[in-house]
mmCIF file of C-alpha atoms in Angstrom:
data_model
loop_
_atom_site.group_PDB
_atom_site.id
_atom_site.type_symbol
_atom_site.label_atom_id
_atom_site.label_comp_id
_atom_site.label_asym_id
_atom_site.label_seq_id
_atom_site.Cartn_x
_atom_site.Cartn_y
_atom_site.Cartn_z
ATOM 1 C CA UNK A 824 -22.625 -17.125 16.886
ATOM 2 C CA UNK A 825 -20.092 -14.375 16.120
ATOM 3 C CA UNK A 826 -16.640 -14.862 14.709
ATOM 4 C CA UNK A 827 -13.694 -12.531 14.377
ATOM 5 C CA UNK A 828 -11.897 -12.128 11.066
ATOM 6 C CA UNK A 829 -9.087 -14.262 12.478
ATOM 7 C CA UNK A 830 -11.560 -17.028 13.401
ATOM 8 C CA UNK A 831 -13.077 -16.957 9.917
ATOM 9 C CA UNK A 832 -9.625 -17.058 8.346
ATOM 10 C CA UNK A 833 -8.569 -20.154 10.265
ATOM 11 C CA UNK A 834 -11.982 -21.784 9.855
ATOM 12 C CA UNK A 835 -11.535 -21.446 6.068
ATOM 13 C CA UNK A 836 -8.616 -23.870 6.136
ATOM 14 C CA UNK A 837 -5.357 -24.123 4.235
ATOM 15 C CA UNK A 838 -6.662 -22.516 1.056
ATOM 16 C CA UNK A 839 -6.972 -19.213 2.910
ATOM 17 C CA UNK A 840 -3.169 -18.829 3.007
ATOM 18 C CA UNK A 841 -2.618 -18.492 -0.750
ATOM 19 C CA UNK A 842 -5.588 -16.110 -0.853
ATOM 20 C CA UNK A 843 -4.015 -14.010 1.902
ATOM 21 C CA UNK A 844 -0.748 -13.882 -0.046
ATOM 22 C CA UNK A 845 -2.600 -12.864 -3.224
ATOM 23 C CA UNK A 846 -4.480 -10.165 -1.290
ATOM 24 C CA UNK A 847 -1.177 -8.825 0.039
ATOM 25 C CA UNK A 848 0.363 -8.767 -3.460
ATOM 26 C CA UNK A 849 -2.750 -6.989 -4.766
ATOM 27 C CA UNK A 850 -2.470 -4.282 -2.117
ATOM 28 C CA UNK A 851 1.245 -3.808 -2.855
ATOM 29 C CA UNK A 852 0.704 -3.490 -6.610
ATOM 30 C CA UNK A 853 -2.260 -1.128 -6.240
ATOM 31 C CA UNK A 854 -0.400 1.213 -3.880
ATOM 32 C CA UNK A 855 2.747 1.135 -6.023
ATOM 33 C CA UNK A 856 0.729 1.951 -9.159
ATOM 34 C CA UNK A 857 -1.207 4.742 -7.414
ATOM 35 C CA UNK A 858 2.046 6.342 -6.280
ATOM 36 C CA UNK A 859 3.640 5.881 -9.717
ATOM 37 C CA UNK A 860 0.655 7.416 -11.519
ATOM 38 C CA UNK A 861 0.552 10.308 -9.037
ATOM 39 C CA UNK A 862 4.144 11.198 -9.927
ATOM 40 C CA UNK A 863 3.636 10.682 -13.678
ATOM 41 C CA UNK A 864 0.448 12.657 -14.212
ATOM 42 C CA UNK A 865 0.009 14.699 -17.335
ATOM 43 C CA UNK A 866 -2.413 16.810 -19.272
ATOM 44 C CA UNK A 867 -2.069 16.364 -22.990
ATOM 45 C CA UNK A 868 -2.623 20.009 -23.992
ATOM 46 C CA UNK A 869 -0.318 21.242 -21.231
ATOM 47 C CA UNK A 870 2.393 18.788 -22.290
ATOM 48 C CA UNK A 871 2.161 19.944 -25.924
ATOM 49 C CA UNK A 872 2.474 23.594 -24.839
ATOM 50 C CA UNK A 873 5.487 22.745 -22.674
ATOM 51 C CA UNK A 874 7.114 20.957 -25.631
ATOM 52 C CA UNK A 875 6.608 23.967 -27.902
ATOM 53 C CA UNK A 876 8.125 26.215 -25.225
ATOM 54 C CA UNK A 877 11.065 23.853 -24.647
ATOM 55 C CA UNK A 878 10.011 23.185 -21.029
ATOM 56 C CA UNK A 879 9.415 19.443 -21.202
ATOM 57 C CA UNK A 880 9.372 17.462 -17.945
ATOM 58 C CA UNK A 881 10.995 14.011 -17.688
ATOM 59 C CA UNK A 882 8.247 12.819 -15.327
ATOM 60 C CA UNK A 883 5.580 13.670 -17.893
ATOM 61 C CA UNK A 884 5.289 10.718 -20.317
ATOM 62 C CA UNK A 885 4.036 12.887 -23.194
ATOM 63 C CA UNK A 886 6.862 15.384 -22.740
ATOM 64 C CA UNK A 887 9.396 12.573 -22.501
ATOM 65 C CA UNK A 888 8.400 10.994 -25.813
ATOM 66 C CA UNK A 889 7.961 14.415 -27.422
ATOM 67 C CA UNK A 890 11.469 15.481 -26.366
ATOM 68 C CA UNK A 891 12.958 12.322 -27.843
ATOM 69 C CA UNK A 892 11.048 12.983 -31.083
ATOM 70 C CA UNK A 893 12.166 16.624 -31.304
ATOM 71 C CA UNK A 894 15.805 15.818 -30.484
ATOM 72 C CA UNK A 895 15.903 13.185 -33.243
ATOM 73 C CA UNK A 896 14.338 15.285 -36.036
ATOM 74 C CA UNK A 897 17.708 16.258 -37.494
ATOM 75 C CA UNK A 898 18.363 12.584 -38.339
ATOM 76 C CA UNK A 899 15.368 12.261 -40.653
ATOM 77 C CA UNK A 900 11.766 11.164 -40.384
ATOM 78 C CA UNK A 901 12.289 7.397 -40.313
ATOM 79 C CA UNK A 902 14.940 7.549 -37.585
ATOM 80 C CA UNK A 903 12.847 10.019 -35.582
ATOM 81 C CA UNK A 904 9.792 7.777 -35.724
ATOM 82 C CA UNK A 905 11.822 4.695 -34.719
ATOM 83 C CA UNK A 906 13.474 6.429 -31.771
ATOM 84 C CA UNK A 907 10.242 7.981 -30.506
ATOM 85 C CA UNK A 908 8.392 4.678 -30.929
ATOM 86 C CA UNK A 909 10.998 2.918 -28.782
ATOM 87 C CA UNK A 910 10.664 5.602 -26.103
ATOM 88 C CA UNK A 911 6.857 5.380 -26.266
ATOM 89 C CA UNK A 912 7.089 1.592 -25.817
ATOM 90 C CA UNK A 913 9.306 2.098 -22.774
ATOM 91 C CA UNK A 914 6.852 4.603 -21.281
ATOM 92 C CA UNK A 915 3.891 2.284 -21.916
ATOM 93 C CA UNK A 916 5.705 -0.697 -20.339
ATOM 94 C CA UNK A 917 6.411 1.394 -17.242
ATOM 95 C CA UNK A 918 2.733 2.350 -17.023
ATOM 96 C CA UNK A 919 1.613 -1.292 -17.492
ATOM 97 C CA UNK A 920 3.950 -2.755 -14.865
ATOM 98 C CA UNK A 921 2.051 -5.024 -12.464
ATOM 99 C CA UNK A 922 -1.242 -4.957 -14.380
ATOM 100 C CA UNK A 923 -0.900 -8.487 -15.743
ATOM 101 C CA UNK A 924 -0.231 -9.756 -12.240
ATOM 102 C CA UNK A 925 -3.389 -7.991 -10.998
ATOM 103 C CA UNK A 926 -5.381 -9.564 -13.828
ATOM 104 C CA UNK A 927 -3.907 -12.986 -13.001
ATOM 105 C CA UNK A 928 -4.808 -12.574 -9.324
ATOM 106 C CA UNK A 929 -8.338 -11.561 -10.333
ATOM 107 C CA UNK A 930 -8.581 -14.753 -12.399
ATOM 108 C CA UNK A 931 -7.101 -17.317 -10.032
ATOM 109 C CA UNK A 932 -8.428 -16.095 -6.667
ATOM 110 C CA UNK A 933 -12.003 -17.291 -7.285
ATOM 111 C CA UNK A 934 -10.627 -20.606 -8.558
ATOM 112 C CA UNK A 935 -8.593 -21.092 -5.394
ATOM 113 C CA UNK A 936 -11.706 -20.211 -3.404
ATOM 114 C CA UNK A 937 -13.745 -22.720 -5.379
ATOM 115 C CA UNK A 938 -11.068 -25.358 -4.849
ATOM 116 C CA UNK A 939 -11.326 -24.680 -1.112
ATOM 117 C CA UNK A 940 -15.089 -25.131 -1.311
ATOM 118 C CA UNK A 941 -14.773 -28.425 -3.166
ATOM 119 C CA UNK A 942 -12.192 -29.557 -0.633
ATOM 120 C CA UNK A 943 -14.583 -28.599 2.178
ATOM 121 C CA UNK A 944 -17.293 -30.698 0.525
ATOM 122 C CA UNK A 945 -14.918 -33.652 0.242
ATOM 123 C CA UNK A 946 -14.170 -33.370 3.955
ATOM 124 C CA UNK A 947 -17.881 -33.049 4.786
ATOM 125 C CA UNK A 948 -18.787 -36.158 2.792
ATOM 126 C CA UNK A 949 -15.836 -38.049 4.246
ATOM 127 C CA UNK A 950 -17.042 -37.169 7.739
ATOM 128 C CA UNK A 951 -20.571 -38.293 6.858
ATOM 129 C CA UNK A 952 -19.241 -41.591 5.507
ATOM 130 C CA UNK A 953 -17.324 -42.214 8.750
ATOM 131 C CA UNK A 954 -20.268 -41.333 10.996
ATOM 132 C CA UNK A 955 -22.651 -43.577 9.112
ATOM 133 C CA UNK A 956 -26.219 -43.361 10.373
ATOM 134 C CA UNK A 957 -25.437 -41.021 13.270
ATOM 135 C CA UNK A 958 -25.004 -38.034 10.953
ATOM 136 C CA UNK A 959 -26.633 -34.795 12.002
ATOM 137 C CA UNK A 960 -27.315 -31.823 9.735
ATOM 138 C CA UNK A 961 -24.736 -29.901 11.775
ATOM 139 C CA UNK A 962 -21.998 -32.339 10.702
ATOM 140 C CA UNK A 963 -22.801 -31.735 7.068
ATOM 141 C CA UNK A 964 -23.310 -27.971 7.423
ATOM 142 C CA UNK A 965 -19.958 -27.478 9.141
ATOM 143 C CA UNK A 966 -18.018 -28.805 6.142
ATOM 144 C CA UNK A 967 -20.043 -26.783 3.667
ATOM 145 C CA UNK A 968 -19.726 -23.629 5.771
ATOM 146 C CA UNK A 969 -15.963 -24.058 6.009
ATOM 147 C CA UNK A 970 -15.703 -24.599 2.270
ATOM 148 C CA UNK A 971 -17.824 -21.588 1.381
ATOM 149 C CA UNK A 972 -15.533 -19.308 3.392
ATOM 150 C CA UNK A 973 -12.788 -19.856 0.828
ATOM 151 C CA UNK A 974 -15.118 -18.944 -2.033
ATOM 152 C CA UNK A 975 -16.029 -15.712 -0.265
ATOM 153 C CA UNK A 976 -12.351 -14.986 0.410
ATOM 154 C CA UNK A 977 -11.460 -15.699 -3.229
ATOM 155 C CA UNK A 978 -14.098 -13.248 -4.430
ATOM 156 C CA UNK A 979 -13.000 -10.642 -1.880
ATOM 157 C CA UNK A 980 -9.512 -10.795 -3.370
ATOM 158 C CA UNK A 981 -10.576 -11.040 -7.026
ATOM 159 C CA UNK A 982 -13.139 -8.243 -7.235
ATOM 160 C CA UNK A 983 -10.875 -5.366 -6.107
ATOM 161 C CA UNK A 984 -7.951 -6.796 -8.109
ATOM 162 C CA UNK A 985 -10.064 -6.884 -11.264
ATOM 163 C CA UNK A 986 -11.542 -3.428 -10.664
ATOM 164 C CA UNK A 987 -8.145 -1.825 -10.119
ATOM 165 C CA UNK A 988 -6.627 -3.659 -13.094
ATOM 166 C CA UNK A 989 -9.408 -2.297 -15.332
ATOM 167 C CA UNK A 990 -9.022 1.242 -13.955
ATOM 168 C CA UNK A 991 -5.265 1.153 -14.521
ATOM 169 C CA UNK A 992 -5.675 -0.395 -17.993
ATOM 170 C CA UNK A 993 -8.016 2.454 -18.955
ATOM 171 C CA UNK A 994 -5.304 4.881 -17.905
ATOM 172 C CA UNK A 995 -2.754 3.060 -20.078
ATOM 173 C CA UNK A 996 -5.195 3.029 -23.025
ATOM 174 C CA UNK A 997 -5.580 6.804 -22.704
ATOM 175 C CA UNK A 998 -1.797 7.189 -22.630
ATOM 176 C CA UNK A 999 -1.443 5.082 -25.799
ATOM 177 C CA UNK A 1000 -4.083 7.219 -27.513
ATOM 178 C CA UNK A 1001 -2.349 10.423 -26.404
ATOM 179 C CA UNK A 1002 1.063 9.157 -27.563
ATOM 180 C CA UNK A 1003 -0.412 8.405 -31.000
ATOM 181 C CA UNK A 1004 -1.909 11.919 -31.073
ATOM 182 C CA UNK A 1005 1.458 13.352 -30.062
ATOM 183 C CA UNK A 1006 3.290 11.502 -32.814
ATOM 184 C CA UNK A 1007 0.767 12.678 -35.409
ATOM 185 C CA UNK A 1008 1.018 16.252 -34.153
ATOM 186 C CA UNK A 1009 4.823 16.319 -34.142
ATOM 187 C CA UNK A 1010 5.111 14.486 -37.445
ATOM 188 C CA UNK A 1011 2.823 17.048 -39.055
ATOM 189 C CA UNK A 1012 4.782 19.904 -37.503
ATOM 190 C CA UNK A 1013 8.279 18.688 -38.401
ATOM 191 C CA UNK A 1014 7.817 16.535 -41.485
ATOM 192 C CA UNK A 1015 4.731 17.867 -43.307
ATOM 193 C CA UNK A 1016 5.359 18.108 -47.029
#
């Protein structure tokens, strides 16, 4: 007994639709983030060199925050730190965009799948109750099989969403670390006493 993906989708019932929507949103966010990160790549040491040479790039997050820091140094240390911290927060928010949604999808997809499974069991037991003594194992198995499809679908959505969220979060963590290093480096260079 072979089934196409379409057959499996429709056999899974109504709970497959929200899972399909969540899968679509996951794909959109992942591709958007991959493109964003491709255009906002940086190497910390290269960015520092570019800052010292006055060749900072706006697409480089380290250069962007460093430029703001350097341009504000004439207004004093406290002002410089405040301005650069605001810019760093902006850069971090841009790098984090969509990650909470990915994490949410990773959390709720298995629950929706489980709900579909429970619903399938309810239908199976309801069918058994109606059939009375003429129940065959096939009647029972059909409801369970249908319900389990949603659990599988929920996991198929959740696992890649969680993996990509973690990969992207690691990238943001590295950026935060590098921005802290940058601030320490520039503070030492411009305001060391």
